[in-house]
């Protein structure tokens, strides 16, 4: 699937435009976003499907179980957008995505995250081309969910370090121009952190635009290296260890804290950035023991999972480092 720049319309009550869709419309949503939509708008589609889970079998059964449609609308969070992507990909029909929270980049990426044995796998290949970013609905969601969206932009800080390291040590392909574009996205996030924290219209549009840019330059080089470094290994290790699902921003926030220290890569600045964006790097849904264990076994986990080269391969993971991270978390929780 080739990348095409999506048409993004944003503003207050922009979902009023749904009534202009022609043909049979199938909305894929969940109870909370759908109730929110119904409180604000009168228009109703031919069919509404409520997403239950993202297990591969569930998702694969949807095409035959749901009524035919000309347009599929994904209205809600990442799972709603991903389910809509799956249907539009299978049916080759028009798709409009209306994220009601911006905690993940699912509304912009071509891949669909499904679960197999409680671990995430990616299927499909469809780049979203029409997005409606409704400030009214997004601002109705808990702020911490929307702030979490900053994580996959903030991760550029530690990811670029690891990408350069891999290039230097292993000869992995590195693109200077892409790295420059990624750094520019990080700078924009830095400059708009207070709007991201406050979930203002400018903050919402900034996150969506930064996702768009990131998805585009990653698609161009066929790699997520510019935004996925060892901070994501921390996130994957936490999920693997606990077998629980977390807000992605919580885990990646923790990863940025821990890995910027390990890299000795402006850790104070990095912590300041994720604080100013409102990422919950203290991971409120995990206990200290789980975090300590995930950090301690990071190298073993990475080797076993066969993940990419990073600072985890070059710097010893000492108890002192683990305890320094834990101390920072305790302070944030106090
Ligand atoms: Zn991520």
Short mmCIF file of C-alpha atoms and ligand atoms in Angstrom, two decimals:
data_model
loop_
_atom_site.label_atom_id
_atom_site.label_comp_id
_atom_site.label_asym_id
_atom_site.label_seq_id
_atom_site.Cartn_x
_atom_site.Cartn_y
_atom_site.Cartn_z
CA UNK A 1 0.00 0.00 0.00
CA UNK A 2 1.56 3.30 -1.01
CA UNK A 3 1.44 6.26 1.31
CA UNK A 4 -0.92 9.09 0.51
CA UNK A 5 -1.17 12.27 2.56
CA UNK A 6 -4.51 12.08 4.39
CA UNK A 7 -7.15 14.76 4.30
CA UNK A 8 -7.54 15.93 7.90
CA UNK A 9 -10.42 18.17 8.91
CA UNK A 10 -10.45 19.42 12.47
CA UNK A 11 -12.53 21.75 14.56
CA UNK A 12 -15.33 21.94 17.10
CA UNK A 13 -18.30 19.70 16.24
CA UNK A 14 -16.66 18.64 12.96
CA UNK A 15 -18.49 15.28 13.14
CA UNK A 16 -21.58 17.13 11.93
CA UNK A 17 -20.04 16.41 8.50
CA UNK A 18 -20.83 12.69 8.81
CA UNK A 19 -24.39 13.38 7.65
CA UNK A 20 -23.02 14.31 4.21
CA UNK A 21 -21.65 10.81 3.57
CA UNK A 22 -23.42 9.09 0.68
CA UNK A 23 -24.29 5.40 0.48
CA UNK A 24 -24.73 2.88 3.27
CA UNK A 25 -22.71 3.90 6.29
CA UNK A 26 -21.47 1.43 8.92
CA UNK A 27 -20.14 3.03 12.12
CA UNK A 28 -17.66 0.99 14.16
CA UNK A 29 -17.49 2.30 17.71
CA UNK A 30 -17.79 1.54 21.44
CA UNK A 31 -20.48 2.41 24.02
CA UNK A 32 -18.76 5.47 25.50
CA UNK A 33 -17.78 7.32 22.30
CA UNK A 34 -21.09 6.42 20.64
CA UNK A 35 -23.12 7.78 23.57
CA UNK A 36 -20.98 10.91 23.45
CA UNK A 37 -21.58 11.29 19.72
CA UNK A 38 -25.36 10.79 20.15
CA UNK A 39 -25.46 13.51 22.81
CA UNK A 40 -24.03 16.01 20.33
CA UNK A 41 -25.41 14.96 16.93
CA UNK A 42 -28.77 13.82 15.46
CA UNK A 43 -27.59 12.00 12.33
CA UNK A 44 -27.58 8.16 12.52
CA UNK A 45 -26.02 5.64 10.10
CA UNK A 46 -27.58 2.49 8.56
CA UNK A 47 -25.67 0.25 10.94
CA UNK A 48 -23.64 0.53 14.14
CA UNK A 49 -21.23 -2.13 15.35
CA UNK A 50 -19.79 -2.12 18.87
CA UNK A 51 -16.21 -3.33 19.11
CA UNK A 52 -15.75 -6.00 21.78
CA UNK A 53 -12.08 -6.99 21.55
CA UNK A 54 -9.16 -7.08 19.13
CA UNK A 55 -8.54 -10.83 19.21
CA UNK A 56 -7.53 -12.00 15.75
CA UNK A 57 -10.48 -14.43 15.49
CA UNK A 58 -12.99 -11.71 16.42
CA UNK A 59 -11.57 -9.27 13.90
CA UNK A 60 -11.38 -11.88 11.14
CA UNK A 61 -15.06 -12.80 11.64
CA UNK A 62 -16.30 -9.22 11.20
CA UNK A 63 -16.39 -9.06 7.42
CA UNK A 64 -18.90 -11.91 7.13
CA UNK A 65 -20.86 -11.03 10.29
CA UNK A 66 -21.52 -7.35 9.57
CA UNK A 67 -23.97 -5.92 7.01
CA UNK A 68 -22.64 -4.65 3.66
CA UNK A 69 -21.70 -0.96 3.47
CA UNK A 70 -20.30 1.69 1.16
CA UNK A 71 -18.48 3.65 3.86
CA UNK A 72 -17.06 2.47 7.16
CA UNK A 73 -16.58 5.06 9.91
CA UNK A 74 -14.28 4.34 12.86
CA UNK A 75 -15.49 6.43 15.79
CA UNK A 76 -13.63 6.10 19.11
CA UNK A 77 -10.15 5.12 20.27
CA UNK A 78 -7.46 2.94 18.74
CA UNK A 79 -9.50 -0.29 18.65
CA UNK A 80 -12.41 1.41 16.87
CA UNK A 81 -10.08 2.95 14.29
CA UNK A 82 -8.23 -0.36 13.82
CA UNK A 83 -11.45 -2.34 13.42
CA UNK A 84 -12.66 0.16 10.80
CA UNK A 85 -9.28 -0.16 9.05
CA UNK A 86 -9.64 -3.93 8.97
CA UNK A 87 -13.12 -3.77 7.41
CA UNK A 88 -12.19 -1.13 4.83
CA UNK A 89 -9.07 -3.12 3.94
CA UNK A 90 -11.07 -6.36 3.49
CA UNK A 91 -13.97 -4.73 1.68
CA UNK A 92 -11.94 -2.18 -0.28
CA UNK A 93 -14.52 0.44 0.66
CA UNK A 94 -14.25 4.10 1.62
CA UNK A 95 -13.17 4.80 5.21
CA UNK A 96 -13.50 7.84 7.45
CA UNK A 97 -11.77 7.83 10.84
CA UNK A 98 -13.05 9.96 13.70
CA UNK A 99 -10.78 9.42 16.71
CA UNK A 100 -12.43 10.58 19.94
CA UNK A 101 -9.18 10.27 21.87
CA UNK A 102 -5.68 10.78 20.48
CA UNK A 103 -3.76 8.41 22.78
CA UNK A 104 -2.33 6.27 19.95
CA UNK A 105 -1.30 6.75 16.32
CA UNK A 106 -3.79 4.15 14.99
CA UNK A 107 -5.82 6.80 13.08
CA UNK A 108 -2.74 7.52 10.91
CA UNK A 109 -0.92 4.21 10.45
CA UNK A 110 -1.49 1.49 7.84
CA UNK A 111 -1.22 -1.43 10.27
CA UNK A 112 -3.95 -2.98 12.42
CA UNK A 113 -3.04 -4.08 15.94
CA UNK A 114 -4.68 -7.40 16.88
CA UNK A 115 -4.09 -9.70 19.81
CA UNK A 116 -2.91 -13.27 19.59
CA UNK A 117 -2.38 -14.99 22.95
CA UNK A 118 -2.51 -11.60 24.66
CA UNK A 119 0.39 -10.21 22.65
CA UNK A 120 0.09 -7.58 19.95
CA UNK A 121 0.55 -8.52 16.31
CA UNK A 122 0.08 -6.36 13.26
CA UNK A 123 -1.94 -7.26 10.20
CA UNK A 124 -3.39 -5.46 7.21
CA UNK A 125 -2.16 -2.61 5.10
CA UNK A 126 -4.35 0.45 4.61
CA UNK A 127 -3.35 4.09 5.01
CA UNK A 128 -6.25 6.21 6.34
CA UNK A 129 -7.06 8.97 3.87
CA UNK A 130 -9.94 10.84 5.54
CA UNK A 131 -9.87 12.00 9.15
CA UNK A 132 -12.29 14.07 11.19
CA UNK A 133 -10.74 15.48 14.36
CA UNK A 134 -13.61 16.68 16.52
CA UNK A 135 -12.23 18.93 19.26
CA UNK A 136 -15.53 18.86 21.17
CA UNK A 137 -15.59 15.08 21.54
CA UNK A 138 -11.84 14.70 22.12
CA UNK A 139 -11.92 17.33 24.87
CA UNK A 140 -14.71 15.40 26.59
CA UNK A 141 -12.33 12.47 27.26
CA UNK A 142 -10.11 12.30 30.37
CA UNK A 143 -7.10 14.55 29.78
CA UNK A 144 -4.51 11.89 30.65
CA UNK A 145 -5.70 9.73 27.72
CA UNK A 146 -5.08 12.51 25.23
CA UNK A 147 -1.78 13.56 26.81
CA UNK A 148 -0.61 9.97 26.35
CA UNK A 149 -0.58 10.67 22.61
CA UNK A 150 2.65 12.62 23.06
CA UNK A 151 4.57 9.43 23.86
CA UNK A 152 5.36 8.24 20.34
CA UNK A 153 6.67 11.70 19.46
CA UNK A 154 8.65 12.16 22.70
CA UNK A 155 10.19 8.73 22.08
CA UNK A 156 12.11 10.24 19.15
CA UNK A 157 14.59 11.58 21.71
CA UNK A 158 15.81 8.14 22.82
CA UNK A 159 15.02 6.38 19.52
CA UNK A 160 17.30 8.63 17.44
CA UNK A 161 20.17 7.91 19.83
CA UNK A 162 19.67 4.16 19.37
CA UNK A 163 19.31 4.44 15.61
CA UNK A 164 22.62 6.32 15.32
CA UNK A 165 24.24 3.81 17.68
CA UNK A 166 23.04 0.88 15.53
CA UNK A 167 24.31 2.63 12.41
CA UNK A 168 27.73 3.24 13.96
CA UNK A 169 28.13 -0.23 15.53
CA UNK A 170 26.35 -2.53 13.07
CA UNK A 171 26.14 -0.56 9.83
CA UNK A 172 22.34 -0.47 9.97
CA UNK A 173 20.90 1.85 7.34
CA UNK A 174 20.54 5.42 8.61
CA UNK A 175 18.92 8.36 6.87
CA UNK A 176 20.26 11.76 7.87
CA UNK A 177 17.33 13.65 6.34
CA UNK A 178 14.74 11.45 8.08
CA UNK A 179 16.54 11.88 11.39
CA UNK A 180 16.42 15.63 10.85
CA UNK A 181 12.66 15.51 10.20
CA UNK A 182 12.15 13.41 13.33
CA UNK A 183 14.20 15.86 15.41
CA UNK A 184 12.04 18.68 14.04
CA UNK A 185 8.89 16.83 15.26
CA UNK A 186 10.45 16.51 18.70
CA UNK A 187 11.19 20.25 18.68
CA UNK A 188 7.58 21.05 17.75
CA UNK A 189 6.32 18.86 20.61
CA UNK A 190 8.71 20.63 22.98
CA UNK A 191 7.44 24.05 21.87
CA UNK A 192 3.77 23.02 22.23
CA UNK A 193 4.00 20.91 25.39
CA UNK A 194 1.71 23.14 27.46
CA UNK A 195 -1.04 22.99 24.81
CA UNK A 196 -0.65 19.20 24.69
CA UNK A 197 -0.93 19.09 28.49
CA UNK A 198 -4.04 21.27 28.51
CA UNK A 199 -5.57 19.40 25.52
CA UNK A 200 -6.34 22.67 23.76
CA UNK A 201 -7.45 22.64 20.08
CA UNK A 202 -3.87 23.61 19.18
CA UNK A 203 -2.52 20.79 21.35
CA UNK A 204 -4.85 18.25 19.69
CA UNK A 205 -4.00 19.43 16.17
CA UNK A 206 -0.29 19.43 17.00
CA UNK A 207 -0.33 15.77 18.10
CA UNK A 208 -2.34 14.70 15.03
CA UNK A 209 -0.04 16.62 12.68
CA UNK A 210 3.09 15.21 14.33
CA UNK A 211 1.68 11.67 13.97
CA UNK A 212 0.97 12.40 10.32
CA UNK A 213 4.55 13.57 9.72
CA UNK A 214 6.01 10.66 11.65
CA UNK A 215 3.92 8.03 9.85
CA UNK A 216 4.94 9.58 6.53
CA UNK A 217 8.71 9.62 7.08
CA UNK A 218 8.65 6.16 8.65
CA UNK A 219 6.67 4.86 5.65
CA UNK A 220 9.18 6.42 3.27
CA UNK A 221 12.10 4.52 4.80
CA UNK A 222 10.06 1.43 5.69
CA UNK A 223 11.12 1.51 9.34
CA UNK A 224 9.91 2.86 12.66
CA UNK A 225 13.51 3.36 13.89
CA UNK A 226 13.13 7.18 14.17
CA UNK A 227 10.49 6.78 16.92
CA UNK A 228 11.06 3.26 18.24
CA UNK A 229 14.14 2.70 20.34
CA UNK A 230 14.93 0.99 23.64
CA UNK A 231 12.21 3.01 25.42
CA UNK A 232 9.79 0.75 23.52
CA UNK A 233 11.71 -2.34 24.67
CA UNK A 234 10.86 -1.22 28.22
CA UNK A 235 7.18 -0.98 27.21
CA UNK A 236 7.20 -4.43 25.56
CA UNK A 237 9.01 -5.93 28.57
CA UNK A 238 6.36 -4.56 30.94
CA UNK A 239 3.54 -6.04 28.84
CA UNK A 240 5.34 -9.35 28.48
CA UNK A 241 6.09 -9.58 32.20
CA UNK A 242 2.65 -8.58 33.50
CA UNK A 243 0.50 -9.95 30.64
CA UNK A 244 -1.65 -6.87 31.17
CA UNK A 245 -2.65 -4.05 28.90
CA UNK A 246 -1.48 -0.54 29.82
CA UNK A 247 -1.99 2.92 28.41
CA UNK A 248 0.83 3.04 25.81
CA UNK A 249 1.83 6.52 26.97
CA UNK A 250 2.43 5.30 30.53
CA UNK A 251 4.83 2.57 29.43
CA UNK A 252 6.67 4.61 26.81
CA UNK A 253 6.92 7.50 29.32
CA UNK A 254 8.59 5.11 31.77
CA UNK A 255 10.81 3.90 28.92
CA UNK A 256 11.94 7.43 28.02
CA UNK A 257 12.78 8.15 31.66
CA UNK A 258 14.78 4.92 32.05
CA UNK A 259 16.53 4.87 28.68
CA UNK A 260 17.51 8.55 28.56
CA UNK A 261 19.36 7.86 31.84
CA UNK A 262 20.99 4.72 30.43
CA UNK A 263 22.06 6.61 27.31
CA UNK A 264 23.17 9.59 29.42
CA UNK A 265 21.22 11.46 26.78
CA UNK A 266 20.01 14.70 28.40
CA UNK A 267 17.94 12.75 30.98
CA UNK A 268 16.87 15.89 32.86
CA UNK A 269 15.61 17.52 29.67
CA UNK A 270 13.79 14.32 28.66
CA UNK A 271 12.11 14.03 32.04
CA UNK A 272 11.13 17.69 31.83
CA UNK A 273 9.57 17.14 28.40
CA UNK A 274 7.47 14.13 29.39
CA UNK A 275 6.39 15.93 32.58
CA UNK A 276 5.36 19.03 30.65
CA UNK A 277 3.35 16.88 28.19
CA UNK A 278 1.68 15.07 31.09
CA UNK A 279 2.94 11.55 30.35
CA UNK A 280 2.45 9.34 33.41
CA UNK A 281 5.97 7.90 33.46
CA UNK A 282 5.32 6.72 37.03
CA UNK A 283 3.03 4.08 35.48
CA UNK A 284 0.19 4.18 38.04
CA UNK A 285 -1.21 0.81 36.92
CA UNK A 286 1.99 -1.09 37.69
CA UNK A 287 3.55 -1.80 41.06
CA UNK A 288 7.16 -0.94 41.84
CA UNK A 289 8.16 -4.60 41.94
CA UNK A 290 6.95 -5.14 38.38
CA UNK A 291 8.83 -2.11 37.09
CA UNK A 292 12.02 -3.13 38.92
CA UNK A 293 11.78 -6.63 37.46
CA UNK A 294 11.08 -5.42 33.91
CA UNK A 295 14.12 -3.11 34.01
CA UNK A 296 16.38 -5.76 35.54
CA UNK A 297 15.53 -8.36 32.90
CA UNK A 298 15.53 -5.92 29.97
CA UNK A 299 18.57 -7.39 28.20
CA UNK A 300 17.38 -10.98 28.61
CA UNK A 301 13.92 -10.05 27.37
CA UNK A 302 15.33 -8.19 24.38
CA UNK A 303 17.61 -11.11 23.43
CA UNK A 304 14.83 -13.64 23.78
CA UNK A 305 12.38 -11.53 21.76
CA UNK A 306 15.04 -10.89 19.11
CA UNK A 307 14.51 -7.13 19.18
CA UNK A 308 16.59 -4.45 17.47
CA UNK A 309 20.06 -3.18 18.48
CA UNK A 310 20.09 -0.38 21.04
CA UNK A 311 21.83 1.04 24.11
CA UNK A 312 20.64 -2.10 25.93
CA UNK A 313 23.31 -3.99 23.96
CA UNK A 314 26.15 -1.65 24.82
CA UNK A 315 25.69 -0.40 28.39
CA UNK A 316 25.48 -2.69 31.44
CA UNK A 317 22.11 -2.51 33.19
CA UNK A 318 23.24 -1.95 36.76
CA UNK A 319 21.24 -2.08 39.97
CA UNK A 320 22.24 1.55 40.51
CA UNK A 321 20.50 2.50 37.25
CA UNK A 322 17.37 0.52 38.12
CA UNK A 323 17.18 2.12 41.58
CA UNK A 324 17.73 5.60 40.16
CA UNK A 325 14.69 5.10 37.91
CA UNK A 326 12.64 3.64 40.78
CA UNK A 327 13.54 6.64 42.97
CA UNK A 328 12.25 9.00 40.28
CA UNK A 329 8.99 7.01 40.08
CA UNK A 330 8.52 7.00 43.85
CA UNK A 331 8.99 10.75 43.88
CA UNK A 332 6.36 11.21 41.14
CA UNK A 333 3.92 8.99 43.03
CA UNK A 334 4.44 10.69 46.38
ZN1 LIG B 1 4.76 3.44 20.48
#
